[in-house]
PDB file of C-alpha atoms and ligand atoms in Angstrom:
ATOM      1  CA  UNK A   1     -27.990 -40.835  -0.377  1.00  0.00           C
ATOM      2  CA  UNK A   2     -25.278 -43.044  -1.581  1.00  0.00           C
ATOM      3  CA  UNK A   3     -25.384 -46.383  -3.507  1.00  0.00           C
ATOM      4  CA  UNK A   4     -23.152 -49.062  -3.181  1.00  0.00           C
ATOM      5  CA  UNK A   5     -23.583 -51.860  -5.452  1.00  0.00           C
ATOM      6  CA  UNK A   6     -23.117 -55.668  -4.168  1.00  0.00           C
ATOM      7  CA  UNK A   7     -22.395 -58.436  -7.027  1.00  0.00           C
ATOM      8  CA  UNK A   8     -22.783 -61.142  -3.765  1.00  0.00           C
ATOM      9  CA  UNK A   9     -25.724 -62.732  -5.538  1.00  0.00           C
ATOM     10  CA  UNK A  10     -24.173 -63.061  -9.250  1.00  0.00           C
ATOM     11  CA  UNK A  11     -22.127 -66.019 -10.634  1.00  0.00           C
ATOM     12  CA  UNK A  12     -20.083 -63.563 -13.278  1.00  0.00           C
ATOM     13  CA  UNK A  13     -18.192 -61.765 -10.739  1.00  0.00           C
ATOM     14  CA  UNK A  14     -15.902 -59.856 -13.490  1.00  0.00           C
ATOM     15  CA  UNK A  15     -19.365 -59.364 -15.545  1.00  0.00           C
ATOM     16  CA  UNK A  16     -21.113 -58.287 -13.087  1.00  0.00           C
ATOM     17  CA  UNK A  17     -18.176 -55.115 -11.979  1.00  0.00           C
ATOM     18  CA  UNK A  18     -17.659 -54.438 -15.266  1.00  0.00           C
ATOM     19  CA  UNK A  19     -21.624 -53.348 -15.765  1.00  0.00           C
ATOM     20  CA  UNK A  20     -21.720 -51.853 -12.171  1.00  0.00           C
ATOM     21  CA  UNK A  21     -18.605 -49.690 -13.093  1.00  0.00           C
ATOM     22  CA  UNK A  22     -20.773 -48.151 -16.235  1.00  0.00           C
ATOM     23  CA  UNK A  23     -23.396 -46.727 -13.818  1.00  0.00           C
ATOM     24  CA  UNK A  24     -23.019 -44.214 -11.807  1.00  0.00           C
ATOM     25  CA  UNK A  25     -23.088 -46.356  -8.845  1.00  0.00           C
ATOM     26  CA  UNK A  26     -21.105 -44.869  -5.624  1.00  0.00           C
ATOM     27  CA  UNK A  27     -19.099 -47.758  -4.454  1.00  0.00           C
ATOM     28  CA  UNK A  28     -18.845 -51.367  -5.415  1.00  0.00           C
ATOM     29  CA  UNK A  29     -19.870 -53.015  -2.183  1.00  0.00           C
ATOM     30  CA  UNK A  30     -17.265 -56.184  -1.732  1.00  0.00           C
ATOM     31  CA  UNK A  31     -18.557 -58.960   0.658  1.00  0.00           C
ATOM     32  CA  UNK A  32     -16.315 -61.806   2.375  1.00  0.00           C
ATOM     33  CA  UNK A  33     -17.610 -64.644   3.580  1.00  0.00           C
ATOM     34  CA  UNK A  34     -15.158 -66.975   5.539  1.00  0.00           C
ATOM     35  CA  UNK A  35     -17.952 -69.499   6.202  1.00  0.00           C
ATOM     36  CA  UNK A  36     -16.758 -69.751   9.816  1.00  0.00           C
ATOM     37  CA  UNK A  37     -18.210 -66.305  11.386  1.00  0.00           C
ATOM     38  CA  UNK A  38     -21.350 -67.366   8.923  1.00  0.00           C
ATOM     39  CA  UNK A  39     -22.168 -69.811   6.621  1.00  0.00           C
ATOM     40  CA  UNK A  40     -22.639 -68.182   3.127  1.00  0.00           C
ATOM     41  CA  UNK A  41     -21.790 -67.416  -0.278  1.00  0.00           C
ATOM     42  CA  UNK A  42     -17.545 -67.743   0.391  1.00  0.00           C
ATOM     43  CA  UNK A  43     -16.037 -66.153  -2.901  1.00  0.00           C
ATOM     44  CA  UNK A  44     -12.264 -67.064  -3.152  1.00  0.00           C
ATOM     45  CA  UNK A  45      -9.656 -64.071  -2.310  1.00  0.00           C
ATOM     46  CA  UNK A  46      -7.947 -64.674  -5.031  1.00  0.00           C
ATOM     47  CA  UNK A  47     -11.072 -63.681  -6.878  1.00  0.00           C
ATOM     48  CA  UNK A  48     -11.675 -60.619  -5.032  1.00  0.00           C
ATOM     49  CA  UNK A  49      -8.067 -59.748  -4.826  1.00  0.00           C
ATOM     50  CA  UNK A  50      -9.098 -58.869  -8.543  1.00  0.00           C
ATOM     51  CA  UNK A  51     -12.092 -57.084  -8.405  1.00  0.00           C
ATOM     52  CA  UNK A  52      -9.975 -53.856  -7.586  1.00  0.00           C
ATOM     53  CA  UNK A  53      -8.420 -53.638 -11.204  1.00  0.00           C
ATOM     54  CA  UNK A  54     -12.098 -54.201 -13.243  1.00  0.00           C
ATOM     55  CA  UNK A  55     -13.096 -51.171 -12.084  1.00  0.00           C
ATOM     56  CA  UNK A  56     -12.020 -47.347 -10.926  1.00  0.00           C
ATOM     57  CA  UNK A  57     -14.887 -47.199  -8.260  1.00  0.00           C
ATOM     58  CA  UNK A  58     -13.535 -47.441  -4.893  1.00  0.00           C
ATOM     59  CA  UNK A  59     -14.469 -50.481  -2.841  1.00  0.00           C
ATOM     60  CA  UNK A  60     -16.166 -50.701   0.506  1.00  0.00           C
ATOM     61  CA  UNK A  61     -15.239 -54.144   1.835  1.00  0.00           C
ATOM     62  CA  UNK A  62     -17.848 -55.907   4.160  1.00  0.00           C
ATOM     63  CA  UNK A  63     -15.792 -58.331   5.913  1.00  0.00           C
ATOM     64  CA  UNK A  64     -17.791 -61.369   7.412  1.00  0.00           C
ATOM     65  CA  UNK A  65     -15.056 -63.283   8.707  1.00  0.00           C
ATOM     66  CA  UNK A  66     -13.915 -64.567  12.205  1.00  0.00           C
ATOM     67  CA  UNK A  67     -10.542 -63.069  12.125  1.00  0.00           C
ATOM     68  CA  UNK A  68     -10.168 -59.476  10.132  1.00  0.00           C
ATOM     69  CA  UNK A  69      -6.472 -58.689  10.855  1.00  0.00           C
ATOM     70  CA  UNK A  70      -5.598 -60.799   7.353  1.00  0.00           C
ATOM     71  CA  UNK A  71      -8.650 -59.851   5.161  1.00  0.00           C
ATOM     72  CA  UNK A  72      -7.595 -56.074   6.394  1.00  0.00           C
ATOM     73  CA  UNK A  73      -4.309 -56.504   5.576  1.00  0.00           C
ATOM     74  CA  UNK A  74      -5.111 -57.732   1.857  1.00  0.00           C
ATOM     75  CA  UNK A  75      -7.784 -55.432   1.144  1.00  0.00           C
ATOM     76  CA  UNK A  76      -5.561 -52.222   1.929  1.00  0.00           C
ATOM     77  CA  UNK A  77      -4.198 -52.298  -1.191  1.00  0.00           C
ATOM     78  CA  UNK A  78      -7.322 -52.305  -2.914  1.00  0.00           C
ATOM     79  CA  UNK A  79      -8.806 -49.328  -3.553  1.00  0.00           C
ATOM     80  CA  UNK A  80     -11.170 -49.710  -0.487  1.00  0.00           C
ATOM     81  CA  UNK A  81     -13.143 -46.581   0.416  1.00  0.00           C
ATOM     82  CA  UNK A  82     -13.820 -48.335   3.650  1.00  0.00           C
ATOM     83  CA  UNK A  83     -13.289 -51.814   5.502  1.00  0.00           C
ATOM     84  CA  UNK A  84     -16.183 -52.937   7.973  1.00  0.00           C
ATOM     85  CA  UNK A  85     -16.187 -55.477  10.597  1.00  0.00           C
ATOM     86  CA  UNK A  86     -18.385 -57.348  12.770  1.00  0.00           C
ATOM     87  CA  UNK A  87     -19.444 -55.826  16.276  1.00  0.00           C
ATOM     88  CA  UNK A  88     -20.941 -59.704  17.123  1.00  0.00           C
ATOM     89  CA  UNK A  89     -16.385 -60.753  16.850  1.00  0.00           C
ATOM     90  CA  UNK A  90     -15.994 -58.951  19.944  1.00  0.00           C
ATOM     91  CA  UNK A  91     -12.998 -60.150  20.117  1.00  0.00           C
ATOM     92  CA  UNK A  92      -9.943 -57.534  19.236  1.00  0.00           C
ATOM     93  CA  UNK A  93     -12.315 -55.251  17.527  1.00  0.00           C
ATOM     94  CA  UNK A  94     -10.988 -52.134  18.791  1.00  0.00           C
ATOM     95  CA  UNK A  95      -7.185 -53.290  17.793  1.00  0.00           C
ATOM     96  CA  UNK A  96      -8.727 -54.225  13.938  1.00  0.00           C
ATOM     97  CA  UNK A  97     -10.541 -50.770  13.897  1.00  0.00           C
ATOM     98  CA  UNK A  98      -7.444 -48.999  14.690  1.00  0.00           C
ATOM     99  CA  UNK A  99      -4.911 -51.577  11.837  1.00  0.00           C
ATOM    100  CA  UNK A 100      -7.751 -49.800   9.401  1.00  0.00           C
ATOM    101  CA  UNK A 101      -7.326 -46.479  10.127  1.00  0.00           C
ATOM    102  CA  UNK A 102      -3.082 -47.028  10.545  1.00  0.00           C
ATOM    103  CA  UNK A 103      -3.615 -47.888   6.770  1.00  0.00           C
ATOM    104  CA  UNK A 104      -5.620 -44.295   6.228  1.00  0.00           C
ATOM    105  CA  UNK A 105      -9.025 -46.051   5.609  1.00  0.00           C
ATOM    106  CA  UNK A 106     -12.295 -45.116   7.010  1.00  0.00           C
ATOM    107  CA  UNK A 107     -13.391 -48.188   9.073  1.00  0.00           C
ATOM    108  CA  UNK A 108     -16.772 -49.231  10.624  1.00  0.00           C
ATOM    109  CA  UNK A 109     -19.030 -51.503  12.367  1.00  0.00           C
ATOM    110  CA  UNK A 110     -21.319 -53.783  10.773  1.00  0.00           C
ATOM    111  CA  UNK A 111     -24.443 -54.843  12.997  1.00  0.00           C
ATOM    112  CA  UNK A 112     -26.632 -57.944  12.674  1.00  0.00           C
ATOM    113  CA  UNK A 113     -30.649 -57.823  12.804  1.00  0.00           C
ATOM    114  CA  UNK A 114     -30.854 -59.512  16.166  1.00  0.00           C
ATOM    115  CA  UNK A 115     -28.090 -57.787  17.864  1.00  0.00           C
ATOM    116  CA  UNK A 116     -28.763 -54.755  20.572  1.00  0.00           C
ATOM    117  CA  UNK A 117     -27.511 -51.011  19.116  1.00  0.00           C
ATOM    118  CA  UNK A 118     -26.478 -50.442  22.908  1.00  0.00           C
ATOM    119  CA  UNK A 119     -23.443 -52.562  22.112  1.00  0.00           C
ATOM    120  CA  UNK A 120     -22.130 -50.034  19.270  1.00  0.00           C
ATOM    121  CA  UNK A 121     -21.982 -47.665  22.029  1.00  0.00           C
ATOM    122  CA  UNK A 122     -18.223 -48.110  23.453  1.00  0.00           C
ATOM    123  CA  UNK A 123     -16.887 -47.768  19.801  1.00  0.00           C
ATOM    124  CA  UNK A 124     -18.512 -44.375  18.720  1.00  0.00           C
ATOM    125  CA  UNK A 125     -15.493 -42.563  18.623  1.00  0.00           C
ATOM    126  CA  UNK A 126     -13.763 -44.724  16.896  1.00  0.00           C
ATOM    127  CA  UNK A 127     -15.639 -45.520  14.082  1.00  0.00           C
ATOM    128  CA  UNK A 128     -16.649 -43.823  10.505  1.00  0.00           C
ATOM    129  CA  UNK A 129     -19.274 -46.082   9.372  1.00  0.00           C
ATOM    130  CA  UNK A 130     -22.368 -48.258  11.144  1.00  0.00           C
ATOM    131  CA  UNK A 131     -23.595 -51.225   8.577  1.00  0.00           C
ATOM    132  CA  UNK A 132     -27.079 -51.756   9.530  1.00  0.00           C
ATOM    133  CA  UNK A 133     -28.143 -55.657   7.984  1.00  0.00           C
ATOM    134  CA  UNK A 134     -31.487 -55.687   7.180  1.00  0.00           C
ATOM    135  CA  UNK A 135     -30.833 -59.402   6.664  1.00  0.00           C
ATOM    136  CA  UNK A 136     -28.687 -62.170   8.388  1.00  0.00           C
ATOM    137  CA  UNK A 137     -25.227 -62.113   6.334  1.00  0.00           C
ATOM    138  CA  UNK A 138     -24.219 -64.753   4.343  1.00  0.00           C
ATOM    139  CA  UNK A 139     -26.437 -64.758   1.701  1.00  0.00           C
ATOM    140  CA  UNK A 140     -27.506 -61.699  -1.563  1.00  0.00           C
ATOM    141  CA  UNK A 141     -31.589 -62.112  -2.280  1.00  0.00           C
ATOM    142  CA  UNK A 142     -33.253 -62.151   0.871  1.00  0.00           C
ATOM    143  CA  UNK A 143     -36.151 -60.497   2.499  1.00  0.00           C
ATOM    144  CA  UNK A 144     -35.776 -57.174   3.923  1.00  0.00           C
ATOM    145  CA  UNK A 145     -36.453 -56.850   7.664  1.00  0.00           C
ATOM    146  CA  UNK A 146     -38.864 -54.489   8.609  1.00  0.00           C
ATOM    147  CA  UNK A 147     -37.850 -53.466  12.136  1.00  0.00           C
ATOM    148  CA  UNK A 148     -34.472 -52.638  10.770  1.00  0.00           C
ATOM    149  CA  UNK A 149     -36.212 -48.733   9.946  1.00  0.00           C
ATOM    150  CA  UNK A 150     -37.192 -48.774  14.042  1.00  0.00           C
ATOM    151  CA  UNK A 151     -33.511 -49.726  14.411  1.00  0.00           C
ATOM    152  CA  UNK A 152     -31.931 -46.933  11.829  1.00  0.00           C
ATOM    153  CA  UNK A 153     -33.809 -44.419  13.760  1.00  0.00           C
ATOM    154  CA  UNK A 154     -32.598 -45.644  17.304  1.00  0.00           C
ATOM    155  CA  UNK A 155     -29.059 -45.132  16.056  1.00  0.00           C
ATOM    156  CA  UNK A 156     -29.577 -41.675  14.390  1.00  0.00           C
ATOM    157  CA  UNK A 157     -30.258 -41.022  17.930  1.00  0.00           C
ATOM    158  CA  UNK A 158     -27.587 -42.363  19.213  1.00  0.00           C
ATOM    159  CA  UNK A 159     -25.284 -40.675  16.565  1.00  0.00           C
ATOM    160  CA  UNK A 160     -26.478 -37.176  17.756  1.00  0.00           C
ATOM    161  CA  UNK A 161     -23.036 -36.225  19.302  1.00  0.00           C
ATOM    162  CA  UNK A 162     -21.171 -38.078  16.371  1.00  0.00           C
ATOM    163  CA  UNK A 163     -22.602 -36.551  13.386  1.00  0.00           C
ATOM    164  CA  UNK A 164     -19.827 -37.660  10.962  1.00  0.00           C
ATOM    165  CA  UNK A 165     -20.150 -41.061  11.291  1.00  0.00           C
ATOM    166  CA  UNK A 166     -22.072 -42.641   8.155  1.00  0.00           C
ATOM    167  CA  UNK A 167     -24.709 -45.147   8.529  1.00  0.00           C
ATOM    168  CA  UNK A 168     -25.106 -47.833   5.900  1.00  0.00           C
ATOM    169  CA  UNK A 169     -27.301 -50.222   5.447  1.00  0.00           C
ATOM    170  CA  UNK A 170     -27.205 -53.017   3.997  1.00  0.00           C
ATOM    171  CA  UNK A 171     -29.679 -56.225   2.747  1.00  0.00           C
ATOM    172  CA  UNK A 172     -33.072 -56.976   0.711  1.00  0.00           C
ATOM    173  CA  UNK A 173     -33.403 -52.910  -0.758  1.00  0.00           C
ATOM    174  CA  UNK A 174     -35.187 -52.540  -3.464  1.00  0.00           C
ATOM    175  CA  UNK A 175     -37.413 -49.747  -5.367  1.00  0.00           C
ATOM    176  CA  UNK A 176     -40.093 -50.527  -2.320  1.00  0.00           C
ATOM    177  CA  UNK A 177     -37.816 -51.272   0.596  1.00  0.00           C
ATOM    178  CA  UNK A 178     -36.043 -48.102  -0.158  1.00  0.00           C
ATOM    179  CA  UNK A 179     -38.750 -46.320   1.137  1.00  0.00           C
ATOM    180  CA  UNK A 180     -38.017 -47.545   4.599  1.00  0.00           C
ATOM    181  CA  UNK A 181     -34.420 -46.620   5.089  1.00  0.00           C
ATOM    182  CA  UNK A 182     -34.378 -43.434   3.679  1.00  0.00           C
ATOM    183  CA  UNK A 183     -32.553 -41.983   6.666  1.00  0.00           C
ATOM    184  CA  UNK A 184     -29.604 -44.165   5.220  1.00  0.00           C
ATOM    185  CA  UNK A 185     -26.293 -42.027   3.844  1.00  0.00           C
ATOM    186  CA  UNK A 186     -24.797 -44.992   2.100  1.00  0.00           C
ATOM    187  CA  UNK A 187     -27.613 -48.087   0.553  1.00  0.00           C
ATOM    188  CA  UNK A 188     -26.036 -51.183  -0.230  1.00  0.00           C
ATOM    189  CA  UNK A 189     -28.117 -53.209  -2.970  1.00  0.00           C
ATOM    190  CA  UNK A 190     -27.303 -56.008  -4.830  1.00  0.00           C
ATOM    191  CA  UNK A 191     -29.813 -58.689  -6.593  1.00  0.00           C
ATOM    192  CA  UNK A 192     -32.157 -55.783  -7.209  1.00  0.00           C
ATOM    193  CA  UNK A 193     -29.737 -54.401  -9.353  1.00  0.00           C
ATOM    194  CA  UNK A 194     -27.754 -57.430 -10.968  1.00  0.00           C
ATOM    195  CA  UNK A 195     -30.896 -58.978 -11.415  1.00  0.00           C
ATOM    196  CA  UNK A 196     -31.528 -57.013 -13.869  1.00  0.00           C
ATOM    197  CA  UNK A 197     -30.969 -56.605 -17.742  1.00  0.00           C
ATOM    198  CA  UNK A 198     -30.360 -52.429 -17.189  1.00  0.00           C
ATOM    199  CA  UNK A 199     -28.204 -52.038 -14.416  1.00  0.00           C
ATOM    200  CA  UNK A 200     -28.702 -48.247 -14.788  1.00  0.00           C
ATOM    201  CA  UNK A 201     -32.508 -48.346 -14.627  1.00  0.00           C
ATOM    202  CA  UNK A 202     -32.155 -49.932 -11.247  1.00  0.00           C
ATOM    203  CA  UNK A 203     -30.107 -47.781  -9.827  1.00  0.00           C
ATOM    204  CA  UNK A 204     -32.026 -44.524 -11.237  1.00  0.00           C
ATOM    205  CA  UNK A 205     -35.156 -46.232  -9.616  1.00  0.00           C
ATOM    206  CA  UNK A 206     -33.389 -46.677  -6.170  1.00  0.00           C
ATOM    207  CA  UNK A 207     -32.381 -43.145  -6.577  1.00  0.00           C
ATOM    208  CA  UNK A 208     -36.183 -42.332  -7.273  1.00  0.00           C
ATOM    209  CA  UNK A 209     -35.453 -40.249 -10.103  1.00  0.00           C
ATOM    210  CA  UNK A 210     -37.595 -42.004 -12.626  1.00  0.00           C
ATOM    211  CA  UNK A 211     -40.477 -41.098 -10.125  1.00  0.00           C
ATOM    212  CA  UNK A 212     -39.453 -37.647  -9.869  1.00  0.00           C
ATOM    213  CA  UNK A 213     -39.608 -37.502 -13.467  1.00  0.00           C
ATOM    214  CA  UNK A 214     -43.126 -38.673 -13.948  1.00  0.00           C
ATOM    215  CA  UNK A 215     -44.069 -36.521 -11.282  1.00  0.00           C
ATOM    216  CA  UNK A 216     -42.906 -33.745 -14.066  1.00  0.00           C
ATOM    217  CA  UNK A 217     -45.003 -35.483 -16.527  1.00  0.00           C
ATOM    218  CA  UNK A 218     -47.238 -33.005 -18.186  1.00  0.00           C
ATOM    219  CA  UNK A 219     -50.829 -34.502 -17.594  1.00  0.00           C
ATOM    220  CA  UNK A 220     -52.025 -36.189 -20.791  1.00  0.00           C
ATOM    221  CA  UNK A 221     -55.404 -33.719 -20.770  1.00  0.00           C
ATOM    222  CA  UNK A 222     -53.334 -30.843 -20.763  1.00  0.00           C
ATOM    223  CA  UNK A 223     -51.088 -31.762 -23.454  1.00  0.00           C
ATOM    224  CA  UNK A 224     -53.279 -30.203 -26.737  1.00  0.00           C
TER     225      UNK A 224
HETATM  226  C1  DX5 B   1     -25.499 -60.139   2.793  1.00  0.00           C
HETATM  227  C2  DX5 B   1     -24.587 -59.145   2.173  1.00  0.00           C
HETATM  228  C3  DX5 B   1     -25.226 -58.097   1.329  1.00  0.00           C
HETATM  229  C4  DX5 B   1     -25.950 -58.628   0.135  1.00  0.00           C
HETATM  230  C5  DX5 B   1     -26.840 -57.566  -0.431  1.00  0.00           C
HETATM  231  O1  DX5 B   1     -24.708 -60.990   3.512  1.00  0.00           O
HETATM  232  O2  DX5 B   1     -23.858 -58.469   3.186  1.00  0.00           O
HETATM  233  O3  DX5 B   1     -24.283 -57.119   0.944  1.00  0.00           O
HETATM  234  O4  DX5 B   1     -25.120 -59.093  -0.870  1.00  0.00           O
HETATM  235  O5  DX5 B   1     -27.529 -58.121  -1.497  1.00  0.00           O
HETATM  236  P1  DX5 B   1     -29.104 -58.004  -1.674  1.00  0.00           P
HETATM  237  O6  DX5 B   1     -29.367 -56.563  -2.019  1.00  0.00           O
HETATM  238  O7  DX5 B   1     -29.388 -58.956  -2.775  1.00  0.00           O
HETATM  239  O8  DX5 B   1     -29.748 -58.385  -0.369  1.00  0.00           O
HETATM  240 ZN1   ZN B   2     -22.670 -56.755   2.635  1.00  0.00          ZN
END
């Protein structure tokens, strides 16, 4: 399992990357709001036009905006791993999936709580990546969903014939939710990390290998 760290819910931006990029953290997850296709946390592009050159991790960009085709076109140059777009646009999403991949990025689909899997169906082969929310976008530091692990199992089902493509989610994961969306390749988790003093520690907990460790722990009446 992947991590993909999200600074949505910090007020440091540069701060904020510059820890992330001294863990071992997969990706630095990149969210844009527009604050027309939601309202939420809108971070200015020239901001994020930046965050590319704080750090060497590669960038998967979550773009929660009414029109793409602009935000794609910027973010090509960025180091992006991956750019991912709403399914709820409708509108031209086939066209934006295919100006990703012209650039030679993976692309994907990002899919909100309330929204039926079925409608992911038409675009399975041509998409890399499904971004399961397991909250409504807009906002870092909500509540994790619970039926989202019914949902990530639906579209592992789904996915049967289209093994390669990677399914994210994304929203409220923590050292608890974690548990629930372990069939996951790719986590995205943000205040639960930048929350925190030790951005390491977090991500080593998400990871569970602080619990694997104890589990090694010699039992204290053993030890003389
Ligand atoms: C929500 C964003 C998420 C969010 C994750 O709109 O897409 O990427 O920042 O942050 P946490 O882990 O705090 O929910
Ligand atoms: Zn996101």
């Amino acid at each position: 399992m992947k991590i993909s760290a999200s600074f949505l819910a910090e007020k440091k931006i540069e701060k904020a990357i510059y820890k992330l990029d001294h863990t071992d953290a997969d990706y630095i997850h990149v969210d844009v709001v527009d604050g027309k296709f939601v309202d939420g946390k809108k971070i200015p592009l020239r901001k994020l036009k930046k965050i590319y050159k704080l750090t060497s991790k590669r960038l998967d960009v979550h773009l929660m905006v009414k029109k793409p085709k602009k935000y794609i076109k910027k973010f090509v140059t960025m180091n992006a791993e991956r750019i991912i777009i709403h399914l709820e646009l409708k509108k031209d999403l086939e066209k934006n999936l295919e100006l990703i991949h012209k650039f030679g990025i993976k692309n994907g689909l990002a899919i909100n709580p309330n929204t039926d899997i079925s409608y992911l169906e038409p675009y399975l082969d041509k998409i890399d990546s499904i971004l399961v929310m397991s909250v409504m976008p807009g906002y870092g530091g909500q509540k994790f969903i619970e039926n989202t692990t019914t949902r990530l199992i639906e579209i592992k089902k789904m996915l049967l014939q289209h093994p390669n493509i990677e399914i994210m989610v994304d929203g409220g994961i923590n050292e608890d939710t974690i548990e629930f969306v372990k069939i996951a390749d790719i986590v995205v988790s943000g205040s639960y990390i930048t929350k925190s003093k030790n951005y390491q520690d977090q991500i080593d907990k998400l990871r569970q290998k602080k619990k694997n460790r104890d589990h090694l722990d010699i039992p204290k009446r053993m030890e003389s």
